[in-house]
Every structure is written in structure tokens, then in C-alpha cells.
mmCIF file of C-alpha atoms in Angstrom:
data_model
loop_
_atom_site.group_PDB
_atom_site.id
_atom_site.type_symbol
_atom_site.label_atom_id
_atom_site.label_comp_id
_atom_site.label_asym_id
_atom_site.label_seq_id
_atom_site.Cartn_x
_atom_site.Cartn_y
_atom_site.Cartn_z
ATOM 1 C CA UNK A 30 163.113 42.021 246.542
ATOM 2 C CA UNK A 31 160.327 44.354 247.166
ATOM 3 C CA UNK A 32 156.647 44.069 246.351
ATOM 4 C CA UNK A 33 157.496 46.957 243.539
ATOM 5 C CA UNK A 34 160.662 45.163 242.276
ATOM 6 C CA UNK A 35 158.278 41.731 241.557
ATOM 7 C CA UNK A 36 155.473 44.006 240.559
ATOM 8 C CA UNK A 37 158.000 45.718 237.750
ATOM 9 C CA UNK A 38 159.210 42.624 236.533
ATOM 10 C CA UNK A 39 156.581 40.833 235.759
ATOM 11 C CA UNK A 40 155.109 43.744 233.729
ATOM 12 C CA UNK A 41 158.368 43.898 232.158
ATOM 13 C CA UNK A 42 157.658 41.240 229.326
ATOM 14 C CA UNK A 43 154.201 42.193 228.636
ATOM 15 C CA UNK A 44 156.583 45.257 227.225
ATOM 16 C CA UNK A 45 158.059 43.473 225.039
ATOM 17 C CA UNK A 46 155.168 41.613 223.892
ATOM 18 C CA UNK A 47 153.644 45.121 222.946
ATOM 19 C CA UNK A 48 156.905 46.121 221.069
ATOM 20 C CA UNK A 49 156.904 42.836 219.408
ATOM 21 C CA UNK A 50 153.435 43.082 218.305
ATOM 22 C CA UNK A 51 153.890 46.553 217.033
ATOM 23 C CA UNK A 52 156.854 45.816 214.920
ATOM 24 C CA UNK A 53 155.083 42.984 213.282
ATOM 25 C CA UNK A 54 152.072 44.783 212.381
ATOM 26 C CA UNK A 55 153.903 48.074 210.757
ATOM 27 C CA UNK A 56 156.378 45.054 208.831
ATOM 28 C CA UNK A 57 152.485 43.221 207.764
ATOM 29 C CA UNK A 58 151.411 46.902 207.021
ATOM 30 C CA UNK A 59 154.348 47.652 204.756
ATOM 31 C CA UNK A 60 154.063 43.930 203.074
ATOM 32 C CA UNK A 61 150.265 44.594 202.277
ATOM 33 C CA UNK A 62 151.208 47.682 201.063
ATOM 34 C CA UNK A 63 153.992 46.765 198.855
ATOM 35 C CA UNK A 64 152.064 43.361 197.570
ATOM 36 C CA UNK A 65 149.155 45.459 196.799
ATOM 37 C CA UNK A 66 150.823 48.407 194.929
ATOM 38 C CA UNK A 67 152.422 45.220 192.823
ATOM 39 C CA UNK A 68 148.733 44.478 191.470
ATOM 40 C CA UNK A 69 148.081 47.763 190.785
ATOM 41 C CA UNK A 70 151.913 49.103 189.642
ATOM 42 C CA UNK A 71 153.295 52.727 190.678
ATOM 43 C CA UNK A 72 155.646 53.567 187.719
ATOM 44 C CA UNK A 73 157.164 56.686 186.918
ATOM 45 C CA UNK A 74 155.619 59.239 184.928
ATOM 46 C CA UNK A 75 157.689 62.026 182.519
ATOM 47 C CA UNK A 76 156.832 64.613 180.200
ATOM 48 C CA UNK A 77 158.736 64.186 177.062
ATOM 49 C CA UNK A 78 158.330 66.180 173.701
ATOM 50 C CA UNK A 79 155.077 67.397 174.202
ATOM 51 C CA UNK A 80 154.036 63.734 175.495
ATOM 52 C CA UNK A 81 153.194 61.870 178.658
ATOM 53 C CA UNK A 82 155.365 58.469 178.575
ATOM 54 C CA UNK A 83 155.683 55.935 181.467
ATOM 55 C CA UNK A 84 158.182 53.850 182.130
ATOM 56 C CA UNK A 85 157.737 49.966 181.462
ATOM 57 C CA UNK A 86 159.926 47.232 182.860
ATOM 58 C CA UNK A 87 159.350 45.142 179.475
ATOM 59 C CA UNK A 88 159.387 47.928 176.850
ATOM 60 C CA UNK A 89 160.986 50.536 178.481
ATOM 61 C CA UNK A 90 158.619 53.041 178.058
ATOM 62 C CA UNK A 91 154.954 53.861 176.647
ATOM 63 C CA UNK A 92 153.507 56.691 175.531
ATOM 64 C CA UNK A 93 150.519 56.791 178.470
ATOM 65 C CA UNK A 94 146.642 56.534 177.110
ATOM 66 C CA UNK A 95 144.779 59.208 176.260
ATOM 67 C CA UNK A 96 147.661 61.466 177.287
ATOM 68 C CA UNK A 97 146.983 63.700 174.539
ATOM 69 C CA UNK A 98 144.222 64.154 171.807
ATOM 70 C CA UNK A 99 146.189 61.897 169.359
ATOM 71 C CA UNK A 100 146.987 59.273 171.304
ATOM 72 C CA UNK A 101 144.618 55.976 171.114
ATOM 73 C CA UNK A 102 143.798 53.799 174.019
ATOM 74 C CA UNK A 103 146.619 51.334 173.472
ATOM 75 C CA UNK A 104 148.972 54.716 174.104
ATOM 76 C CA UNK A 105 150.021 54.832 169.898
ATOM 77 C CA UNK A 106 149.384 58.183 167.606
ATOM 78 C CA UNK A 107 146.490 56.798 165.539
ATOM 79 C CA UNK A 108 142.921 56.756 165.750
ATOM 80 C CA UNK A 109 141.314 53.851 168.301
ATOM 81 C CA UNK A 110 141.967 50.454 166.613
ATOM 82 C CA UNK A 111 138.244 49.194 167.955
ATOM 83 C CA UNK A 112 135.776 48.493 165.461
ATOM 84 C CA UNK A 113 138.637 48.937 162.289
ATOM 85 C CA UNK A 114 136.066 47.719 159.192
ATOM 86 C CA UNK A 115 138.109 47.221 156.995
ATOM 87 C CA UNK A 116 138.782 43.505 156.062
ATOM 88 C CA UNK A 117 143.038 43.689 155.115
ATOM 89 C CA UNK A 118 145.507 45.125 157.789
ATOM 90 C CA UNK A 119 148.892 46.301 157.780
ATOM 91 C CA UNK A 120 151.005 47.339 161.176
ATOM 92 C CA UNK A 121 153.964 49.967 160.950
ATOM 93 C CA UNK A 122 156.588 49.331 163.647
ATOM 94 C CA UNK A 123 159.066 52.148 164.007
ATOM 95 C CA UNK A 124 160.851 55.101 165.860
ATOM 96 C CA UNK A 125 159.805 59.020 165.445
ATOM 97 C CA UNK A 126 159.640 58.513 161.823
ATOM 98 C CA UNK A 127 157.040 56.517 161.803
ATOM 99 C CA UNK A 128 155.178 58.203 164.544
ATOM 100 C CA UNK A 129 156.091 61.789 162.893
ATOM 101 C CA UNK A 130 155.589 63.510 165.922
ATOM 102 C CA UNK A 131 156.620 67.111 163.696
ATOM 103 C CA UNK A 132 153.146 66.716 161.726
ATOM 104 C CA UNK A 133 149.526 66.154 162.074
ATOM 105 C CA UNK A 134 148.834 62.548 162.959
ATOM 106 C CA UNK A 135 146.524 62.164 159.646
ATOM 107 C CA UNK A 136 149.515 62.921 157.665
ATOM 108 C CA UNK A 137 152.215 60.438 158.744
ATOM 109 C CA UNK A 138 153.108 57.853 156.080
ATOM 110 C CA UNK A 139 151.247 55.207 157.287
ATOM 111 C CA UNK A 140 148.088 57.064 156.910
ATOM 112 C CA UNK A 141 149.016 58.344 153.546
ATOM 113 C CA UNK A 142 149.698 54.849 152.709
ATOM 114 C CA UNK A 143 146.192 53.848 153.970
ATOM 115 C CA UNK A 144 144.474 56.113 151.703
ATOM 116 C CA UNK A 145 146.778 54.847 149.236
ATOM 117 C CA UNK A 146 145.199 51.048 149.752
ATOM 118 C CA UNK A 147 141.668 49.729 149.313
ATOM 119 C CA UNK A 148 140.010 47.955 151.860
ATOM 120 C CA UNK A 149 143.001 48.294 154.027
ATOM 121 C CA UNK A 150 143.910 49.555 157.797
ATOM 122 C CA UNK A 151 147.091 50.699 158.106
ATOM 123 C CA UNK A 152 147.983 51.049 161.681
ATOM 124 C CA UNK A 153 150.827 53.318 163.648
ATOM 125 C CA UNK A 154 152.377 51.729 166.241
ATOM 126 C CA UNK A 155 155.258 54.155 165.723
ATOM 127 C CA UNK A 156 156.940 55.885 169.132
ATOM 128 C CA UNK A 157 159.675 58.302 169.480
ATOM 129 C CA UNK A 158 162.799 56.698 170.624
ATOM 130 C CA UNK A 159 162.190 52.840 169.838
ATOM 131 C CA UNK A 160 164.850 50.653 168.500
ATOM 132 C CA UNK A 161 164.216 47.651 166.259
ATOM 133 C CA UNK A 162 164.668 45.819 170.090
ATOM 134 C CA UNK A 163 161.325 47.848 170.962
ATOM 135 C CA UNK A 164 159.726 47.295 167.942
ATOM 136 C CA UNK A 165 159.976 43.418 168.538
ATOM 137 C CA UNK A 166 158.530 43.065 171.816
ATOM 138 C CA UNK A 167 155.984 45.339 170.395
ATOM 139 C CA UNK A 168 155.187 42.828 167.938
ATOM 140 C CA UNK A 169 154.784 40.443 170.591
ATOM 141 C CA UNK A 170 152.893 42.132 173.016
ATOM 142 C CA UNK A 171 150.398 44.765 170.567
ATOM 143 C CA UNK A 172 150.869 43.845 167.354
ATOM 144 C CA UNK A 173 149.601 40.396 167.203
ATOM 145 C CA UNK A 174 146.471 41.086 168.670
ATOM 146 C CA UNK A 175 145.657 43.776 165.885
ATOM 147 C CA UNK A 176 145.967 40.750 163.480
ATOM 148 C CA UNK A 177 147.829 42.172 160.719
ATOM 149 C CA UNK A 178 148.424 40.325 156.737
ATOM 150 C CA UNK A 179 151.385 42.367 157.033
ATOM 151 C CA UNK A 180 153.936 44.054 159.024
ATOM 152 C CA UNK A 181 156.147 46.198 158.110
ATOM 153 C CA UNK A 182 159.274 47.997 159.947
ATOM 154 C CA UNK A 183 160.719 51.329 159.327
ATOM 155 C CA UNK A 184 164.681 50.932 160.405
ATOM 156 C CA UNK A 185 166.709 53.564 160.640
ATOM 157 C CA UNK A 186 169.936 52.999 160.332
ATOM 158 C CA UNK A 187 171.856 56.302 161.424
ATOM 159 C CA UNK A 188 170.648 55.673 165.308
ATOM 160 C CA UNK A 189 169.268 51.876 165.087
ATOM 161 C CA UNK A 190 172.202 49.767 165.409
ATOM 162 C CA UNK A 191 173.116 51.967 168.750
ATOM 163 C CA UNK A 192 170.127 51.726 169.844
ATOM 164 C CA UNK A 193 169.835 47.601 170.281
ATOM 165 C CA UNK A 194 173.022 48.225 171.966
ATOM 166 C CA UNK A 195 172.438 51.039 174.634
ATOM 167 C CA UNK A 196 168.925 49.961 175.291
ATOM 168 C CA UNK A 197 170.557 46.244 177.063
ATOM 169 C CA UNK A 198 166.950 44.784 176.318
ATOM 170 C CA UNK A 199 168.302 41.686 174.643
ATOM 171 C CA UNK A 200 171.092 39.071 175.495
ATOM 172 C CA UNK A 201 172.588 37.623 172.779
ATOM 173 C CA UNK A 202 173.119 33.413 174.264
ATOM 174 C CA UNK A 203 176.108 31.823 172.180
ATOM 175 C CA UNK A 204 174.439 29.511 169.861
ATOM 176 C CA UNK A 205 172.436 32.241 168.275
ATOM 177 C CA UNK A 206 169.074 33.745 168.844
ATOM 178 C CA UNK A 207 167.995 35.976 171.541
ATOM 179 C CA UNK A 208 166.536 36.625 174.799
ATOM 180 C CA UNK A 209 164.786 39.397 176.618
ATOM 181 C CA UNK A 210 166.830 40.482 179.494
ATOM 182 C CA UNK A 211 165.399 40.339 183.210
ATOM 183 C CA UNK A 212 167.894 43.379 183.983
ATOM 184 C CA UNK A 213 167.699 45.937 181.085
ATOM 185 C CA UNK A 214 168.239 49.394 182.639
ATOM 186 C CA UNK A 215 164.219 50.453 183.449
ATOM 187 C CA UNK A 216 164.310 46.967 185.487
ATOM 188 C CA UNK A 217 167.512 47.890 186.913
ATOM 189 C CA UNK A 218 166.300 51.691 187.731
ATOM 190 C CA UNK A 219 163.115 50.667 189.302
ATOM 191 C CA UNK A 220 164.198 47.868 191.615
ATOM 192 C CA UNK A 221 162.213 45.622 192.965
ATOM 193 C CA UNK A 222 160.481 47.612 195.682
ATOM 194 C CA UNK A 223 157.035 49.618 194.739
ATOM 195 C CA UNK A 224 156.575 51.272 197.884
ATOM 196 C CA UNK A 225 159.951 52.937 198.235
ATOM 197 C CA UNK A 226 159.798 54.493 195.039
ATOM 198 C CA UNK A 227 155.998 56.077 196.094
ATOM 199 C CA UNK A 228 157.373 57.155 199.159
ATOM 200 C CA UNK A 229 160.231 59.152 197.523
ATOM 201 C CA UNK A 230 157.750 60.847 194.819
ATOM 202 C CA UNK A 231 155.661 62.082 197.373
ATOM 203 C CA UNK A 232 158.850 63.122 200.160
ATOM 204 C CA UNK A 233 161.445 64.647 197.442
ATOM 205 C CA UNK A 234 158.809 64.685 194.119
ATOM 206 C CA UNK A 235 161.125 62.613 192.316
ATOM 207 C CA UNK A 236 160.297 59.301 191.778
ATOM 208 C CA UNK A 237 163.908 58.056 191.349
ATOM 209 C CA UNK A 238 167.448 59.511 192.436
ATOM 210 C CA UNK A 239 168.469 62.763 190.414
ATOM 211 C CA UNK A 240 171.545 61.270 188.958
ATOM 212 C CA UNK A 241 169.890 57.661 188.194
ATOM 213 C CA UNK A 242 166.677 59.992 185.962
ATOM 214 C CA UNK A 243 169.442 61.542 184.195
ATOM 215 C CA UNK A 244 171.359 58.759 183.003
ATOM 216 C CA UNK A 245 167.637 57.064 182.195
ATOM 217 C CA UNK A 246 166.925 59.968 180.130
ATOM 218 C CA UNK A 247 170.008 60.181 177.873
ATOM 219 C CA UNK A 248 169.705 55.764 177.208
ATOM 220 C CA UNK A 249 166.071 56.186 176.412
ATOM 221 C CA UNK A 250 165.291 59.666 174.645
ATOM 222 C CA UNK A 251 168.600 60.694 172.980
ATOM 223 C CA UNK A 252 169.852 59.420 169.899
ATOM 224 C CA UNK A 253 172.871 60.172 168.161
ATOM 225 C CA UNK A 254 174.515 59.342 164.426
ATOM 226 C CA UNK A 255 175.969 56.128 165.272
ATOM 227 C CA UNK A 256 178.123 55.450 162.152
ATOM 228 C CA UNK A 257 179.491 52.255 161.280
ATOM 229 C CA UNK A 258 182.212 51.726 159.169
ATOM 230 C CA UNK A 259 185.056 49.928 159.994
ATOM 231 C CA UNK A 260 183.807 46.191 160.068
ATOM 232 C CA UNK A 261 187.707 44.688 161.793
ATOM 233 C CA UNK A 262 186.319 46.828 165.296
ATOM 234 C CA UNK A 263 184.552 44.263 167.653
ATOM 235 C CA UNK A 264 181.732 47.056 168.794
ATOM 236 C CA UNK A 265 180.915 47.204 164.978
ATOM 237 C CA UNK A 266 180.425 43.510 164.651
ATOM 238 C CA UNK A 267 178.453 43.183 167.832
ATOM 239 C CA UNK A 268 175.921 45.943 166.141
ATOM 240 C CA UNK A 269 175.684 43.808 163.065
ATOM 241 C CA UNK A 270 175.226 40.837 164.737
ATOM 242 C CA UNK A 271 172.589 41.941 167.052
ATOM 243 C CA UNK A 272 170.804 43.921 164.383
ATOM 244 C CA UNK A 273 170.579 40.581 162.037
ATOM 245 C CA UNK A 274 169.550 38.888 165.211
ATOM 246 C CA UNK A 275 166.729 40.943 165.690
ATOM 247 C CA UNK A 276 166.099 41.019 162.048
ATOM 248 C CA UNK A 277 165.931 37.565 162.216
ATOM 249 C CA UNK A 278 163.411 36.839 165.152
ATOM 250 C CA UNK A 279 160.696 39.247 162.838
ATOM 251 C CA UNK A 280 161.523 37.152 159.994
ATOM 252 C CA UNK A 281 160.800 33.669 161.731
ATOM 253 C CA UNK A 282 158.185 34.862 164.028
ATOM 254 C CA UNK A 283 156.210 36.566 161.394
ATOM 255 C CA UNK A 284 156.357 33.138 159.295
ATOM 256 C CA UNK A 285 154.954 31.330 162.227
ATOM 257 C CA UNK A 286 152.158 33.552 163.234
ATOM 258 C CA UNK A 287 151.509 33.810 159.021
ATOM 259 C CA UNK A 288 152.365 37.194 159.427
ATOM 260 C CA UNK A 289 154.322 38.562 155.891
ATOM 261 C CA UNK A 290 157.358 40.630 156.733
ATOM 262 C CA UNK A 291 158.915 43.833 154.983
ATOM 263 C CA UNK A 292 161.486 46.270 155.739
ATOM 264 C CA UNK A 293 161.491 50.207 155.306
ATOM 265 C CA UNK A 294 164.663 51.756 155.054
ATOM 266 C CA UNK A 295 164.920 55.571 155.928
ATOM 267 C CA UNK A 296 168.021 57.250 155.490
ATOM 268 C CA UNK A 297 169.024 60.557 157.379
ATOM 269 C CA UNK A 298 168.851 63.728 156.911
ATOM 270 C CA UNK A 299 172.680 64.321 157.550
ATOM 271 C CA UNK A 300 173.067 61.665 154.316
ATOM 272 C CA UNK A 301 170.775 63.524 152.359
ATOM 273 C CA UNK A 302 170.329 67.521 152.798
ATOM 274 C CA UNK A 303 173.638 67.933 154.554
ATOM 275 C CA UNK A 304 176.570 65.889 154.278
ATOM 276 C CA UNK A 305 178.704 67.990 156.935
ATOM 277 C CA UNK A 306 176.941 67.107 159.891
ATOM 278 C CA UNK A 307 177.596 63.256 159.162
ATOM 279 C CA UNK A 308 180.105 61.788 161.757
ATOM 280 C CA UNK A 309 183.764 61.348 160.278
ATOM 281 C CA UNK A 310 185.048 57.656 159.878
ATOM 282 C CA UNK A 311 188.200 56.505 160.704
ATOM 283 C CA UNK A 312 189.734 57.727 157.709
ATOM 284 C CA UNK A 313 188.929 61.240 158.435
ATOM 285 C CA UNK A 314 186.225 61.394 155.623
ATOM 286 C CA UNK A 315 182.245 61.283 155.735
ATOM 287 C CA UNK A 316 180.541 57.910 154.782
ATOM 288 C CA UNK A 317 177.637 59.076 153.616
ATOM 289 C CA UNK A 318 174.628 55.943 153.568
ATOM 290 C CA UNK A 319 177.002 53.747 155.237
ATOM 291 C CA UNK A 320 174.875 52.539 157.600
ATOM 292 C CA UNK A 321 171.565 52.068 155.085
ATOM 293 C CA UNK A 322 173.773 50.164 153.055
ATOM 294 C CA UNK A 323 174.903 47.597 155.756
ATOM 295 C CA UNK A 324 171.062 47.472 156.520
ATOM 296 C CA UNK A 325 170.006 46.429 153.326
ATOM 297 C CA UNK A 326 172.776 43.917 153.444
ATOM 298 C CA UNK A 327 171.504 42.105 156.550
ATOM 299 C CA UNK A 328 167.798 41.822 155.320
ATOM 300 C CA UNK A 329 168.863 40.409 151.681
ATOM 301 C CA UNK A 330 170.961 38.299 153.592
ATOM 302 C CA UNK A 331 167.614 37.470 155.567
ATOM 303 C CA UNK A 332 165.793 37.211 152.645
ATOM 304 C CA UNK A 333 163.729 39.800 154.395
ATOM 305 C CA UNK A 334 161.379 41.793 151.849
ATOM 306 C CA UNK A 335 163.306 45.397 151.754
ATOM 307 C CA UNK A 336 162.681 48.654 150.802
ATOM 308 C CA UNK A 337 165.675 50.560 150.424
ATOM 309 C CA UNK A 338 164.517 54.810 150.290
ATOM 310 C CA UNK A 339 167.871 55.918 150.145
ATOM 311 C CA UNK A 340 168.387 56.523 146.091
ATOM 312 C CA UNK A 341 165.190 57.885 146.251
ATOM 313 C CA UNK A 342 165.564 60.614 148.911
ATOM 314 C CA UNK A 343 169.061 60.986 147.302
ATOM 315 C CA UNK A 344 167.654 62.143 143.984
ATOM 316 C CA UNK A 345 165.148 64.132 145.459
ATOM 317 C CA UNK A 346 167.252 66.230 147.876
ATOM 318 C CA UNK A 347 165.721 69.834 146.682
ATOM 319 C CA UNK A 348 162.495 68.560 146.929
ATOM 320 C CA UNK A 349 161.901 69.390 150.811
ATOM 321 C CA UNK A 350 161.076 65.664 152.237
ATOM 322 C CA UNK A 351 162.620 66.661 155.838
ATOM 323 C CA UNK A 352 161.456 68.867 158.448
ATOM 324 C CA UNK A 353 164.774 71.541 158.521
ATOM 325 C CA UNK A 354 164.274 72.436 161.524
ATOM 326 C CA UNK A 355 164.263 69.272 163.668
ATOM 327 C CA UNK A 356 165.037 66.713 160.321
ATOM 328 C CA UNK A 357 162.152 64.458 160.374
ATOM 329 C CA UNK A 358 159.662 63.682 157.323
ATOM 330 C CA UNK A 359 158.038 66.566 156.218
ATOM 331 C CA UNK A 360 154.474 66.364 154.771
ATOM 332 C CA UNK A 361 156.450 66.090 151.626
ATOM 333 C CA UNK A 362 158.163 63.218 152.670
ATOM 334 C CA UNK A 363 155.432 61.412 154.332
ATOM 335 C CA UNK A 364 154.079 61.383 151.321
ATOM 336 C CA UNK A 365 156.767 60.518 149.122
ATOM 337 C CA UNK A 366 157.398 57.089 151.742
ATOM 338 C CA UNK A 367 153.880 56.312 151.497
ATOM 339 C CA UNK A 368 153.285 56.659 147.426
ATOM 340 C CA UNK A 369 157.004 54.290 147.565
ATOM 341 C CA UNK A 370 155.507 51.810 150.118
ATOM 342 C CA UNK A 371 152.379 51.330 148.190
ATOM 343 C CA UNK A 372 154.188 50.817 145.073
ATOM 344 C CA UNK A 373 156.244 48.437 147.325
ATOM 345 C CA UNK A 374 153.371 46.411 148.836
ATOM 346 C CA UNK A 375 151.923 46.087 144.690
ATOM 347 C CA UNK A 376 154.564 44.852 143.882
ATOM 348 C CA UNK A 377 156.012 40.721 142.879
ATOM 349 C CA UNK A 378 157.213 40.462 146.623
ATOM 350 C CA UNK A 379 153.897 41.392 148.624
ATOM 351 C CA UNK A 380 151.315 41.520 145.387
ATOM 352 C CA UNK A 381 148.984 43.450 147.430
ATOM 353 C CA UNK A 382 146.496 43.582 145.082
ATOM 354 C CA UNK A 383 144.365 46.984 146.014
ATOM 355 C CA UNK A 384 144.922 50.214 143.589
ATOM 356 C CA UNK A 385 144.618 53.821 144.707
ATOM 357 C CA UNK A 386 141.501 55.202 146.744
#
């Protein structure tokens, strides 16, 4: 062996050491990286009917703060909910009804119903797309914290039933009750990796897979007429049974927390101004209210507190209460929910005992 040979191999493993060394330090690098983005969370960020929402691994998605001019600081379409003076509060829970994206924010029905009550806040924690699932861990997470006498949620039933279902936020154990899922499909879509999903928004500009954003988009932003009328079929009976569920859980956890609980019931526009756009049953024929009337039926069931708007939007079909261009509330029919809801709320059942402003 030459003096070279010796010479080569005993710089041979300081070589290796060096490799070594650098491996580890990129896989620290990338650990710091990742555990750091995890305190301060990367999630993806969409445009969606004129709003800014993010996705959440809990709710599924927010509307993001301050996004727009209407939206508060806890990301809802309502004025900030710091210093409210008032000394009675009410919180509306609810889908695009409730947040009536197609009007001004000041004339949504749950501000029509606060200028409808004295001495009362009325609060809109409304948002575009949220199921009665939503609604509940909204509850949970917002709503508390506002401290509300009362809380009341808008269902409606043409899309709500489908919703609890696509949405896979909730597992349904056995021996009744429920449970938030660990693996509902944001969860499932954003993995459990931060820093791969950065690096493929700033490489491709996406921040997830082109086929996996689709699919996300058509769970979480489009609705369609889900009706329900055959109660023999086993997808039908899972609705109902998830929906009372869920129905359920508000009931009981309101009644802990000292919270009183009401129900809104909306009916659709397809029931109301135009009966050939409802979905055909099984027969062939349109059920028209179907699905409001298999609502009510849970919460009596329930003993939940209900208001049912369907007769009245029924006998008021000329009157222009939807939107006929995208079929939400109109002004008109912000109004006419908030003038019912107040009548509701004076009523035996909530004897809210504040007249008209």
C-alpha cells in the first residue's frame, strides 16, 4: 500500500462524517421548519362569492377576518361583537340565509329582528355553506363566548339533511350521540404535513393537488335540493337520524350551558315561487315541503322550540320574499322572518318580554 493509498483512506471516513452531518442538519432544518409552521398554521386560502374563506381542520372553513368591509374580527357578517351594550343577547346560527350574502348586512333578519327587540343584541354568526354539523361546533367554539339568553338556528331543510351527510364531520357511535371526526375531508385534504403544502403553493401556486381542490370545492360550497321522501330507503333514515342527532346535542347542550334553544324553519324557494324546479320523488311527482315537514317533526319530537315559516311564505308567494335571481331572502323576506321571529321570541315558549323599538 502506498503512502497515497493510506493517506486516501483515512480521509475517507471524515467523508462520510461530513455527509452524515449534512443530512442531519437539512432533516433538523426541515423538522424546525415544519414544527414551527404548526404554531403558526399555513392553511389554504380561496376566494369564494365575493369572500375570502380559509380552510379549517375543525370547521371546515371560515370566512377570514377583516376580509371584506362587512366582515367582523371573529370572520362573521355583523358589526364587531366588542363592547355590545346591550344587557339581553340572542345568537343566529345558520347557512346563507342567515348570513344573506344577496343584501346589505344591516338588512339580514337578524338585524331586523334586533331593531325589532329592546335592549337586545342580536348577533349573525350566519356563513354561506354551513350545515346544522357547522353550526354546532360553532356553538361550541364562538357562540358560547358571546354569552347568549338565547340561540336560535335557521335549518334549512331542502340542502340540510345532505349536508350533515357530505360534510363527514360527525360519526354517529352505536349507542347514540355523536362525535367530531378526526378525518372529515379538510383533515383528510390537508394531511398532516405543513411544510409540503407551503412548498407546493409557492412551486405550482396551488396549495393542494388540482383534482383534490375540486372535489373540496363541490363537498363544501355546492348545495343541491336534497329531497327526502321515501322513509323504507336506508340513506333517508341515516339523514333523519343524524339530523335529530344533531338536533339533539343543541337541545342538551344549550340546557347545560342555560342557554334557551329555538328552531327557524326556512323553506325553499323551489317549494314556494316555483314548484317545477323541485326534485321528483320516487313516484314521479313533486313533494313540495317535504323536507320542512320532516324537520318540524324531529324538533317536536325534541321538544325543541320551532318555528315553522313554511305556511307563511306559502301564503305569501306574490309578495316577493326571495331574491329571483339567485333565491335567497329578499329585503322583503328578511323582514317578513324577522317581524315572525319576534312575534316568536314574545311569545308562551320564549316570553321575551321586550316590544318594538
Amino acid at each position: 500500500m502506498t503512502v497515497a493509498d493510506a493517506q486516501a483512506r483515512r480521509r475517507r471516513p471524515s467523508v462520510l462524517i461530513r455527509v452524515s452531518v449534512a443530512i442531519a442538519a437539512v432533516v433538523l432544518a426541515i423538522a424546525s421548519a415544519e414544527l414551527v409552521l404548526r404554531f403558526v398554521p399555513v392553511l389554504p386560502t380561496y376566494r369564494m362569492y365575493g369572500f375570502e374563506v380559509r380552510l379549517d381542520p375543525d370547521l371546515l372553513f371560515r370566512l377570514v377576518p377583516r376580509s371584506s368591509a362587512d366582515i367582523n374580527a371573529w370572520g362573521y357578517r355583523d358589526r364587531d361583537f366588542t363592547g355590545l351594550g346591550n344587557p339581553h343577547r340572542i345568537v343566529v346560527l345558520g347557512d346563507s340565509f342567515v348570513m344573506g350574502y344577496n343584501v346589505d348586512s344591516g338588512r339580514t333578519f337578524p338585524k331586523q329582528l334586533e331593531r325589532d327587540l329592546v335592549d337586545t343584541d342580536v348577533l349573525n354568526l350566519g356563513v354561506y355553506g354551513y350545515g346544522p354539523d357547522q353550526s354546532l361546533r360553532q356553538l361550541v367554539t364562538d357562540g358560547v363566548s358571546l354569552s347568549p339568553e338565547i340561540v336560535l338556528l335557521a335549518l334549512f331543510p331542502a340542502n340540510d339533511f345532505n349536508d350533515i351527510a357530505k360534510n363527514q364531520m360527525l360519526d354517529f357511535p352505536e349507542g347514540g350521540g355523536i362525535v367530531f371526526s378526526e378525518r372529515n375531508p379538510v383533515r383528510r385534504a390537508l394531511g398532516r404535513f405543513v411544510l409540503p403544502r407551503l412548498v407546493r403553493r409557492v412551486v405550482t401556486g396551488r396549495w393542494l393537488p388540482r383534482d383534490r381542490e375540486r372535489e373540496l370545492f363541490v363537498r363544501l360550497f355546492f348545495d343541491s335540493f336534497d329531497l327526502l321522501d321515501d322513509s323504507r330507503d336506508p340513506r333517508t333514515r341515516a339523514k333523519l337520524d343524524a339530523m335529530s342527532r344533531v338536533l339533539r346535542e343543541f337541545r342538551d347542550w344549550c340546557a347545560g350551558a342555560g342557554i334557551r334553544f329555538g328552531v327557524i324553519i326556512l323553506p325553499s324557494f323551489e317549494d314556494v315561487q316555483d314548484r317545477s324546479r323541485l326534485p321528483l320523488g320516487r313516484d314521479g311527482a313533486p313533494h313540495p315541503f317535504a323536507n320542512e315537514r320532516l324537520a318540524r317533526g324531529l324538533c317536536r319530537s325534541l321538544d325543541i322550540a320551532t318555528l315553522d315559516l313554511s305556511e307563511g311564505f306559502r301564503s305569501r308567494a306574490d309578495e316577493g320574499l326571495y331574491d329571483p335571481e339567485d333565491h335567497h331572502l329578499s329585503e322583503a323576506g328578511n323582514d317578513f322572518v324577522a317581524a315572525e321571529v319576534a312575534a316568536f321570541l314574545r311569545g308562551p315558549i320564549f316570553d321575551v318580554d321586550r316590544g318594538a323599538r
